[in-house]
Coordinates of C-alpha atoms in Angstrom, one line a residue:
M41 CA 105.4 91.1 85.2
G42 CA 105.0 93.1 88.3
W43 CA 102.1 95.1 89.8
V44 CA 101.6 98.4 91.6
I45 CA 98.7 98.1 93.9
Q46 CA 97.3 101.2 95.7
M47 CA 95.1 100.6 98.7
A48 CA 92.3 103.2 99.2
G49 CA 89.6 103.9 101.8
P50 CA 89.1 105.6 105.1
P51 CA 90.8 104.7 108.4
G52 CA 89.4 101.4 109.8
S53 CA 88.3 100.1 106.5
G54 CA 90.8 97.2 106.4
K55 CA 93.5 98.6 104.0
S56 CA 96.4 97.5 106.1
T57 CA 94.9 94.1 106.9
I58 CA 94.2 93.4 103.2
A59 CA 97.6 94.8 102.1
A60 CA 99.4 92.6 104.6
A61 CA 97.5 89.5 103.4
L62 CA 98.2 90.3 99.7
G63 CA 101.8 91.1 100.4
A64 CA 102.3 87.7 102.1
R65 CA 100.4 85.7 99.5
Y66 CA 102.0 87.3 96.4
R67 CA 105.4 88.1 98.0
I68 CA 105.0 91.8 97.2
P69 CA 106.5 94.4 99.5
V70 CA 104.0 96.6 101.4
L71 CA 104.8 100.2 102.2
D72 CA 102.6 101.8 104.9
V73 CA 102.5 105.6 104.9
D74 CA 101.5 105.6 108.6
V75 CA 104.8 103.9 109.5
I76 CA 106.7 106.6 107.6
T77 CA 104.5 109.5 109.0
S78 CA 104.8 108.2 112.6
S79 CA 108.6 107.8 112.2
L80 CA 108.9 111.4 111.0
L81 CA 106.8 112.6 114.0
E82 CA 109.0 110.7 116.4
A83 CA 112.1 112.2 114.7
G84 CA 110.8 115.7 115.3
T85 CA 109.7 116.7 111.8
A86 CA 107.6 119.8 111.9
I87 CA 103.8 119.0 111.7
A88 CA 103.4 121.1 108.6
D89 CA 106.1 119.0 106.8
V90 CA 105.1 115.6 107.9
G91 CA 102.4 114.8 105.2
P92 CA 104.4 116.0 102.2
V93 CA 107.6 114.4 103.4
A94 CA 105.9 111.1 104.2
Y95 CA 104.4 110.9 100.7
R96 CA 107.7 111.8 99.1
V97 CA 109.5 109.0 101.0
L98 CA 106.6 106.6 100.2
R99 CA 107.0 107.4 96.4
D100 CA 110.8 107.1 96.5
L101 CA 110.7 103.8 98.4
A102 CA 107.9 102.5 96.2
R103 CA 109.9 103.1 93.1
T104 CA 113.0 101.4 94.5
M105 CA 111.0 98.4 95.7
A106 CA 109.1 98.1 92.4
E107 CA 112.4 98.3 90.4
Q108 CA 113.9 95.6 92.6
S109 CA 111.0 93.2 92.9
G110 CA 108.7 94.2 90.1
S111 CA 105.8 94.9 92.4
V112 CA 104.7 97.0 95.4
I113 CA 101.6 97.6 97.5
L114 CA 101.0 101.2 98.7
D115 CA 99.1 101.2 101.9
S116 CA 97.8 104.7 102.2
P117 CA 94.5 106.5 101.7
C118 CA 93.9 107.7 98.2
H119 CA 92.0 111.0 98.7
H120 CA 94.3 113.4 96.8
P121 CA 94.8 113.4 93.0
E122 CA 98.6 113.4 93.4
V123 CA 98.5 110.1 95.3
L124 CA 96.5 108.5 92.4
Q125 CA 98.7 110.1 89.8
A126 CA 101.9 109.1 91.5
G127 CA 100.8 105.5 91.6
Q128 CA 99.9 105.6 87.9
R129 CA 103.2 107.2 87.0
L130 CA 105.1 104.5 89.0
G131 CA 103.3 101.7 87.2
E132 CA 104.2 103.3 83.9
A133 CA 107.9 103.9 84.9
V134 CA 108.4 100.3 86.0
G135 CA 106.2 98.7 83.3
A136 CA 103.7 97.4 85.7
P137 CA 99.9 97.6 85.7
F138 CA 98.5 99.9 88.3
V139 CA 95.4 98.9 90.3
V140 CA 93.4 100.3 93.2
I141 CA 91.8 98.2 95.9
E142 CA 89.3 100.4 97.6
C143 CA 88.1 99.2 101.0
W144 CA 84.7 100.8 101.5
S145 CA 82.0 100.9 104.2
D146 CA 79.2 103.2 105.0
D147 CA 79.0 102.0 108.6
L148 CA 80.6 104.8 110.6
G149 CA 80.1 102.8 113.9
L150 CA 82.0 99.8 112.5
L151 CA 84.9 102.0 111.3
D152 CA 85.0 103.8 114.7
R153 CA 85.1 100.4 116.6
R154 CA 88.0 99.2 114.5
I155 CA 89.9 102.4 114.9
R156 CA 89.4 102.4 118.7
T157 CA 90.5 98.8 119.1
R158 CA 93.6 98.8 116.9
R159 CA 97.1 99.5 118.1
A160 CA 97.4 103.0 116.8
L161 CA 100.6 104.5 115.5
R162 CA 101.4 108.0 116.4
S163 CA 100.1 109.4 113.1
Q164 CA 96.8 107.4 113.2
R165 CA 93.4 108.5 114.4
R166 CA 92.2 107.4 117.9
S167 CA 88.5 107.4 116.8
V168 CA 86.3 108.8 114.1
A169 CA 86.0 112.0 116.1
D170 CA 89.6 112.1 117.4
G171 CA 92.5 112.7 115.1
P172 CA 96.2 111.8 115.7
V173 CA 97.5 113.1 119.0
D174 CA 99.7 115.8 117.7
M175 CA 98.3 116.6 114.3
P176 CA 95.8 119.4 114.0
E177 CA 92.4 119.0 112.3
G178 CA 89.7 121.2 111.1
P179 CA 86.8 122.3 113.2
D180 CA 84.7 119.1 112.6
P181 CA 86.9 116.0 112.5
R182 CA 83.8 113.8 112.2
A183 CA 82.7 115.6 109.0
T184 CA 86.2 115.3 107.6
F185 CA 86.1 111.5 108.3
E186 CA 82.7 111.2 106.7
G187 CA 84.1 112.9 103.6
W188 CA 86.8 110.3 103.5
M189 CA 84.2 107.6 103.4
T190 CA 83.1 108.6 100.0
G191 CA 86.1 110.5 98.8
S192 CA 88.6 107.8 97.5
L193 CA 90.0 108.6 94.1
V194 CA 90.1 105.6 91.8
P195 CA 91.1 105.1 88.1
E196 CA 88.4 104.4 85.5
T197 CA 89.8 100.9 85.0
G198 CA 91.8 98.6 87.3
H199 CA 89.8 99.3 90.4
L200 CA 88.0 97.0 92.8
R201 CA 85.8 98.1 95.7
V202 CA 85.6 95.6 98.5
D203 CA 83.0 95.6 101.2
A204 CA 84.9 96.4 104.4
Q205 CA 81.9 95.1 106.5
Q206 CA 82.8 91.6 105.5
P207 CA 85.4 89.6 107.4
P208 CA 88.9 90.3 106.1
E209 CA 89.3 86.8 104.6
V210 CA 86.1 87.3 102.5
A211 CA 87.5 90.7 101.2
V212 CA 90.9 89.1 100.5
R213 CA 89.2 86.3 98.4
A214 CA 87.4 89.0 96.4
V215 CA 90.7 90.7 95.8
D216 CA 92.3 87.4 94.8
E217 CA 89.6 86.8 92.2
F218 CA 90.0 90.3 90.9
L219 CA 93.8 90.1 90.6
A220 CA 93.5 86.6 89.0
G221 CA 91.3 88.1 86.4
L222 CA 94.0 90.6 85.6
G223 CA 96.7 87.9 85.4
V224 CA 98.2 88.1 88.9
T225 CA 99.2 84.8 90.4
E226 CA 100.8 83.7 93.6
E227 CA 103.8 82.3 91.6
Q228 CA 104.9 85.7 90.4

């Protein structure tokens, strides 16, 4: 049996770190929407089209990967209903349970430090207050970011919230325990 795992949480919360660890441990492909978005920007895709096109590519790739391997990890924020619904539909289409791993922290300073020190892709924020270099933001990027800290969409069941303030290895162990309780093993 395969799994469709959706990462959720604001930038800097550890989504990509945890997704990479899970992908390696369980031999599940990880699809990162930031890689797709950055590639589209580099290719000259119009700013207004980048988000919708990136998520379309992510959904199409995810379906192909899940059909081939039985599982996929979607490394993208989950702030819009269509992201959550697309993951649920994908799980149903390939006969795989859908779960959301939400990386959460209320420490704005911690998230800002992580964002400032990572190697940012073109589509990623440079800080809590500074969005991607060529993507427009609203009048108050910090308020937008703070909204993301509490705005992840999650299903009623099949959801784990991990404390992003913990070291990544502690968060990954919590996810391992959660997935083991759902029947996911490293041998799959």
